[in-house]
Amino acid sequence: MVFVFSFYRKWNKNEDTQLLKNIASTSSIYMKTDLKKEAAEIFRKTLNRIKPEKLILQQLSLEGNHLRIKDDYIPLEKRQKVYVIGAGKATARLALGLEQVLGNRIKDGIVISHQSENPQTEFIQVFEGTHPKPDYKTLASSIELLDFIKRIPAGSMVITLFSGGASSLFEVPAGAIELSETRQIYDALLKSGAGIHEMNTVRKAMSLVKGGKTLQYLKECAILNVLISDVPGDYPEFIGSGPTVENTSTGNDALQILQKTALIPKTPESVIEVLSSQKNEIQHTNKVRNYLIGTSRICADMAASFAKEAGFNPKVREEAYDISASELVE
């Protein structure tokens, strides 16, 4: 996904358009050295400000017997403990931040992150997985997480931490689908030109845990989804393929996408069978709230604020693009 902001001091419209092309181009950058340095500094400051643990500390706090998430205040009983689950490339850092907020209010937790993350968490275990395609390490970690989820008592408060990458990092194939077949479809979708919404629609339908299916193991629990979005539109059900978000797509939707991308002939029979027989009829008794604490728009606005401090006149595009930078400027 590409979220573009442009900034300028004295350029006219035509020059600004050319500058945007130069910024977006992956093959050539013609900016003056000083402008390149300023752009790099704006980028560095933005990344530092939107670190996952910092987003948690900005958006969550424990205030008396209430947990504040953004503008909501959720009452907690005096000795109430919470459980934490999640997956994603940012999730280990989110877990580290959440521990700073809740401390020993956390009863237990497991999240799955990619191999390079190794935060020193105290209450939340961090398991390893792989991205962009799940492997047997991902599967083993996902089975551990699913087993943990099944043991969370009914009526508990559960905070979930999901971010981009969760589609690969949290995966248990549905039905008779083998992990190798899941990897085959993931790879084919990545090469097909399908958009992220389309890819995650297929991923949800193929999975035992995605597309809201994890909710069936958390009977009557209060679910607080704390999310970092990397998808256009910031729809919670598509962030990490929405393990704990009510799903609106079906197996038939997934089949239509495979047909559209000419992947049906390459799709294993086990996948076709699961998608053809899937019914979106899971009844949930959960109380689910979704909180977006990080999005590409937040990132773009943050970059624009630093650009303004540097003396530029920033403009943030309203659209979020699910295309490459080279396609954007064509």
Coordinates of C-alpha atoms in Angstrom, one line a residue:
M1 CA 0.0 0.0 0.0
V2 CA 1.2 3.5 -0.8
F3 CA 0.1 6.6 1.1
V4 CA 1.7 9.7 -0.6
F5 CA 2.4 13.1 0.8
S6 CA 4.2 15.8 -1.1
F7 CA 5.9 18.9 0.3
Y8 CA 7.4 22.0 -1.3
R9 CA 8.6 25.5 -0.7
K10 CA 8.5 27.4 -4.0
W11 CA 7.6 24.9 -6.7
N12 CA 4.6 25.4 -9.0
K13 CA 2.1 22.7 -9.9
N14 CA 4.0 21.1 -12.7
E15 CA 7.2 21.1 -10.7
D16 CA 5.4 19.6 -7.7
T17 CA 4.0 16.8 -9.9
Q18 CA 7.5 16.1 -11.1
L19 CA 8.8 16.0 -7.5
L20 CA 6.1 13.5 -6.5
K21 CA 7.2 11.3 -9.4
N22 CA 10.8 11.6 -8.2
I23 CA 9.9 10.7 -4.7
A24 CA 7.8 7.7 -5.7
S25 CA 10.2 6.4 -8.4
T26 CA 12.1 3.3 -7.4
S27 CA 14.7 3.7 -10.1
S28 CA 15.8 7.3 -10.0
I29 CA 15.8 10.2 -7.5
Y30 CA 16.7 13.7 -8.7
M31 CA 16.2 15.7 -5.6
K32 CA 19.0 18.0 -4.5
T33 CA 21.3 16.7 -1.8
D34 CA 19.9 19.0 1.0
L35 CA 16.3 18.1 0.1
K36 CA 17.2 14.4 0.2
K37 CA 18.7 14.8 3.7
E38 CA 15.7 16.7 4.9
A39 CA 13.3 14.0 3.5
A40 CA 15.4 11.3 5.2
E41 CA 15.3 13.1 8.5
I42 CA 11.5 13.5 8.2
F43 CA 11.2 9.8 7.5
R44 CA 13.5 8.9 10.5
K45 CA 11.5 11.1 12.9
T46 CA 8.2 9.6 11.6
L47 CA 9.4 6.0 12.1
N48 CA 10.6 6.9 15.6
R49 CA 7.3 8.4 16.6
I50 CA 5.2 5.6 15.3
K51 CA 7.0 2.7 17.0
P52 CA 4.4 0.1 18.1
E53 CA 5.2 0.4 21.8
K54 CA 4.9 4.2 21.6
L55 CA 1.5 3.9 19.9
I56 CA 0.4 1.7 22.7
L57 CA 1.6 4.2 25.3
Q58 CA -0.1 7.1 23.5
Q59 CA -3.5 5.4 23.0
L60 CA -3.8 3.2 26.1
S61 CA -3.5 3.9 29.8
L62 CA -4.7 2.5 33.1
E63 CA -6.6 5.1 35.0
G64 CA -7.9 3.9 38.4
N65 CA -10.2 0.9 37.6
H66 CA -10.6 1.9 34.0
L67 CA -8.6 1.0 31.0
R68 CA -8.5 3.9 28.5
I69 CA -8.2 2.9 24.9
K70 CA -8.3 6.0 22.7
D71 CA -11.5 7.8 23.8
D72 CA -13.1 4.8 25.5
Y73 CA -12.9 4.0 29.2
I74 CA -13.5 0.3 29.9
P75 CA -14.3 -0.5 33.5
L76 CA -12.1 -3.2 35.2
E77 CA -13.0 -4.9 38.4
K78 CA -10.5 -4.2 41.2
R79 CA -8.6 -7.5 40.8
Q80 CA -9.6 -8.3 37.3
K81 CA -6.9 -9.8 35.1
V82 CA -6.8 -9.7 31.3
Y83 CA -5.5 -12.2 28.7
V84 CA -3.5 -11.2 25.7
I85 CA -3.3 -12.8 22.3
G86 CA -2.1 -11.7 18.9
A87 CA 0.1 -11.9 15.8
G88 CA 1.9 -9.7 13.4
K89 CA 5.1 -8.0 12.5
A90 CA 4.5 -5.3 15.1
T91 CA 2.9 -7.4 17.7
A92 CA 6.0 -8.2 19.9
R93 CA 6.6 -4.5 20.3
L94 CA 2.9 -3.9 21.0
A95 CA 3.1 -6.6 23.7
L96 CA 6.1 -4.8 25.3
G97 CA 4.1 -1.5 25.3
L98 CA 1.0 -3.2 26.7
E99 CA 3.0 -4.6 29.6
Q100 CA 4.1 -1.1 30.5
V101 CA 0.5 -0.1 30.7
L102 CA -1.1 -3.0 32.5
G103 CA 1.8 -4.8 34.3
N104 CA 0.6 -7.6 36.5
R105 CA -3.0 -6.9 35.5
I106 CA -2.1 -9.3 32.6
K107 CA -2.9 -12.9 33.7
D108 CA -1.2 -14.5 30.7
G109 CA -0.6 -14.0 27.0
I110 CA 0.9 -15.4 23.8
V111 CA 1.6 -13.5 20.6
I112 CA 3.4 -14.6 17.4
S113 CA 5.9 -12.3 15.7
H114 CA 8.6 -12.7 13.1
Q115 CA 12.0 -14.1 13.9
S116 CA 14.0 -10.9 14.3
E117 CA 11.8 -9.7 17.2
N118 CA 13.0 -10.6 20.7
P119 CA 11.6 -8.2 23.2
Q120 CA 12.1 -8.7 27.0
T121 CA 8.4 -9.3 27.9
E122 CA 7.5 -10.5 31.4
F123 CA 3.9 -11.6 31.2
I124 CA 3.3 -12.2 27.5
Q125 CA 5.2 -15.0 25.7
V126 CA 6.4 -14.3 22.2
F127 CA 6.5 -17.2 19.8
E128 CA 8.1 -17.1 16.4
G129 CA 6.6 -17.4 12.9
T130 CA 7.6 -16.5 9.4
H131 CA 6.5 -14.0 6.8
P132 CA 5.2 -13.6 4.0
K133 CA 4.4 -17.3 3.8
P134 CA 3.7 -19.6 6.9
D135 CA 6.1 -22.5 7.5
Y136 CA 6.1 -25.3 10.1
K137 CA 7.5 -22.9 12.8
T138 CA 4.4 -20.7 12.1
L139 CA 2.1 -23.7 12.3
A140 CA 3.7 -24.9 15.6
S141 CA 3.4 -21.5 17.2
S142 CA -0.2 -21.1 15.9
I143 CA -1.2 -24.5 17.4
E144 CA 0.3 -23.3 20.7
L145 CA -1.6 -20.0 20.5
L146 CA -4.9 -21.7 19.5
D147 CA -4.5 -24.2 22.4
F148 CA -4.0 -21.2 24.8
I149 CA -7.0 -19.4 23.4
K150 CA -9.2 -22.5 24.0
R151 CA -8.2 -22.5 27.7
I152 CA -9.1 -18.8 28.3
P153 CA -12.1 -18.9 30.7
A154 CA -15.5 -17.9 29.4
G155 CA -16.3 -14.3 30.4
S156 CA -12.7 -13.1 30.5
M157 CA -11.5 -9.8 29.1
V158 CA -9.2 -10.5 26.1
I159 CA -7.0 -7.9 24.5
T160 CA -5.8 -8.8 21.0
L161 CA -2.8 -7.3 19.3
F162 CA -2.9 -7.8 15.5
S163 CA -0.9 -6.0 12.8
G164 CA 0.2 -6.5 9.3
G165 CA 1.8 -9.9 8.7
A166 CA -0.6 -11.8 10.9
S167 CA -2.0 -13.6 7.9
S168 CA 1.2 -15.5 7.6
L169 CA 2.2 -15.5 11.3
F170 CA -1.0 -17.0 12.6
E171 CA -2.2 -19.9 10.5
V172 CA -3.9 -23.3 11.0
P173 CA -5.2 -24.7 7.7
A174 CA -8.9 -25.7 7.6
G175 CA -10.2 -29.1 6.6
A176 CA -7.8 -31.3 4.7
I177 CA -5.6 -28.5 3.4
E178 CA -1.9 -29.2 3.9
L179 CA 0.5 -26.5 5.0
S180 CA 2.4 -26.9 1.7
E181 CA -0.9 -26.2 -0.2
T182 CA -1.5 -23.1 1.9
R183 CA 2.0 -21.9 1.0
Q184 CA 1.3 -22.7 -2.7
I185 CA -1.8 -20.5 -2.7
Y186 CA -0.1 -17.7 -0.8
D187 CA 2.7 -17.7 -3.3
A188 CA 0.3 -17.8 -6.3
L189 CA -1.7 -14.9 -4.9
L190 CA 1.3 -12.8 -4.2
K191 CA 2.3 -13.2 -7.9
S192 CA -1.2 -12.9 -9.3
G193 CA -1.6 -9.1 -9.0
A194 CA -4.5 -9.6 -6.5
G195 CA -5.1 -6.7 -4.1
I196 CA -4.6 -7.2 -0.3
H197 CA -8.4 -7.4 0.3
E198 CA -8.7 -10.1 -2.3
M199 CA -5.7 -12.1 -1.0
N200 CA -7.0 -11.9 2.6
T201 CA -10.5 -13.0 1.5
V202 CA -9.0 -16.2 0.2
R203 CA -6.7 -16.6 3.2
K204 CA -9.7 -16.2 5.6
A205 CA -11.7 -18.9 3.8
M206 CA -8.8 -21.4 3.8
S207 CA -8.0 -21.0 7.5
L208 CA -9.3 -22.5 10.8
V209 CA -8.5 -19.3 12.7
K210 CA -8.9 -16.3 10.3
G211 CA -12.1 -14.5 9.3
G212 CA -13.5 -14.3 12.8
K213 CA -13.2 -18.1 13.4
T214 CA -11.0 -17.5 16.5
L215 CA -14.0 -15.9 18.2
Q216 CA -15.8 -19.3 18.4
Y217 CA -13.1 -20.4 21.0
L218 CA -13.7 -17.3 23.2
K219 CA -17.3 -17.8 24.3
E220 CA -18.8 -14.8 26.0
C221 CA -15.5 -13.0 26.4
A222 CA -15.1 -9.3 26.0
I223 CA -12.8 -8.8 23.0
L224 CA -10.7 -5.6 22.7
N225 CA -9.0 -5.6 19.3
V226 CA -6.0 -3.3 19.3
L227 CA -4.9 -3.0 15.7
I228 CA -2.2 -1.6 13.5
S229 CA -3.5 -1.4 9.9
D230 CA -1.5 -1.9 6.7
V231 CA -4.5 -2.3 4.4
P232 CA -6.3 0.4 2.3
G233 CA -9.5 1.5 4.0
D234 CA -8.3 0.2 7.4
Y235 CA -11.1 -2.4 7.5
P236 CA -10.5 -4.5 10.7
E237 CA -11.7 -7.7 9.1
F238 CA -8.8 -7.5 6.6
I239 CA -6.1 -6.6 9.0
G240 CA -4.1 -9.8 9.4
S241 CA -7.2 -11.5 7.9
G242 CA -9.3 -10.6 11.0
P243 CA -9.0 -13.6 13.4
T244 CA -11.2 -12.0 16.0
V245 CA -13.3 -9.7 13.8
E246 CA -16.8 -10.5 12.5
N247 CA -16.4 -11.7 8.9
T248 CA -18.5 -10.6 5.9
S249 CA -16.9 -12.7 3.1
T250 CA -17.6 -16.3 2.2
G251 CA -16.0 -19.3 0.6
N252 CA -17.8 -18.5 -2.6
D253 CA -16.2 -15.0 -2.6
A254 CA -12.8 -16.7 -2.3
L255 CA -13.6 -19.0 -5.2
Q256 CA -14.6 -16.0 -7.4
I257 CA -11.2 -14.3 -6.7
L258 CA -9.3 -17.5 -7.6
Q259 CA -11.3 -17.6 -10.8
K260 CA -10.7 -13.9 -11.5
T261 CA -6.9 -14.3 -11.1
A262 CA -6.9 -17.5 -13.2
L263 CA -5.7 -19.6 -10.2
I264 CA -8.5 -22.2 -10.2
P265 CA -6.5 -24.7 -12.4
K266 CA -3.5 -24.4 -10.0
T267 CA -5.6 -24.7 -6.8
P268 CA -5.4 -28.1 -4.9
E269 CA -8.6 -30.1 -4.6
S270 CA -8.5 -29.8 -0.8
V271 CA -8.7 -26.0 -1.1
I272 CA -11.6 -26.1 -3.6
E273 CA -13.5 -28.5 -1.3
V274 CA -13.0 -26.3 1.8
L275 CA -14.1 -23.1 0.0
S276 CA -17.0 -24.8 -1.7
S277 CA -18.4 -26.3 1.5
Q278 CA -17.8 -23.3 3.8
K279 CA -20.7 -21.6 5.4
N280 CA -20.5 -18.3 7.2
E281 CA -22.8 -19.3 10.0
I282 CA -20.7 -19.1 13.1
Q283 CA -22.8 -17.6 15.9
H284 CA -20.8 -15.4 18.3
T285 CA -21.7 -14.3 21.9
N286 CA -18.6 -12.1 22.1
K287 CA -18.6 -8.4 22.8
V288 CA -16.1 -7.1 20.2
R289 CA -14.6 -3.6 20.0
N290 CA -12.1 -2.6 17.4
Y291 CA -9.5 0.1 18.0
L292 CA -7.2 1.3 15.3
I293 CA -4.1 2.8 16.9
G294 CA -1.9 2.9 13.8
T295 CA -2.7 3.4 10.2
S296 CA -1.0 4.6 7.1
R297 CA -2.9 7.9 7.4
I298 CA -1.6 8.4 10.9
C299 CA 1.9 7.8 9.5
A300 CA 1.4 10.3 6.6
D301 CA -0.1 13.0 8.9
M302 CA 2.9 12.5 11.3
A303 CA 5.3 12.9 8.4
A304 CA 3.5 16.0 7.2
S305 CA 3.8 17.5 10.7
F306 CA 7.5 17.0 10.7
A307 CA 7.7 18.4 7.2
K308 CA 5.8 21.5 8.3
E309 CA 8.3 22.0 11.2
A310 CA 11.1 21.9 8.7
G311 CA 9.5 24.8 6.8
F312 CA 7.7 22.9 4.0
N313 CA 4.0 23.2 3.1
P314 CA 2.8 19.6 3.2
K315 CA -0.2 18.1 1.5
V316 CA -1.5 14.7 2.3
R317 CA -3.4 12.8 -0.3
E318 CA -6.7 11.5 0.8
E319 CA -6.5 8.2 -1.1
A320 CA -4.6 5.1 0.0
Y321 CA -3.3 3.1 -2.8
D322 CA -2.9 -0.7 -3.0
I323 CA -0.5 -0.5 -5.9
S324 CA 3.2 -0.1 -6.5
A325 CA 4.9 3.4 -6.5
S326 CA 5.8 3.0 -10.2
E327 CA 2.1 2.3 -11.1
L328 CA 1.0 5.4 -9.1
V329 CA 3.0 7.9 -11.2
E330 CA 2.2 6.4 -14.6

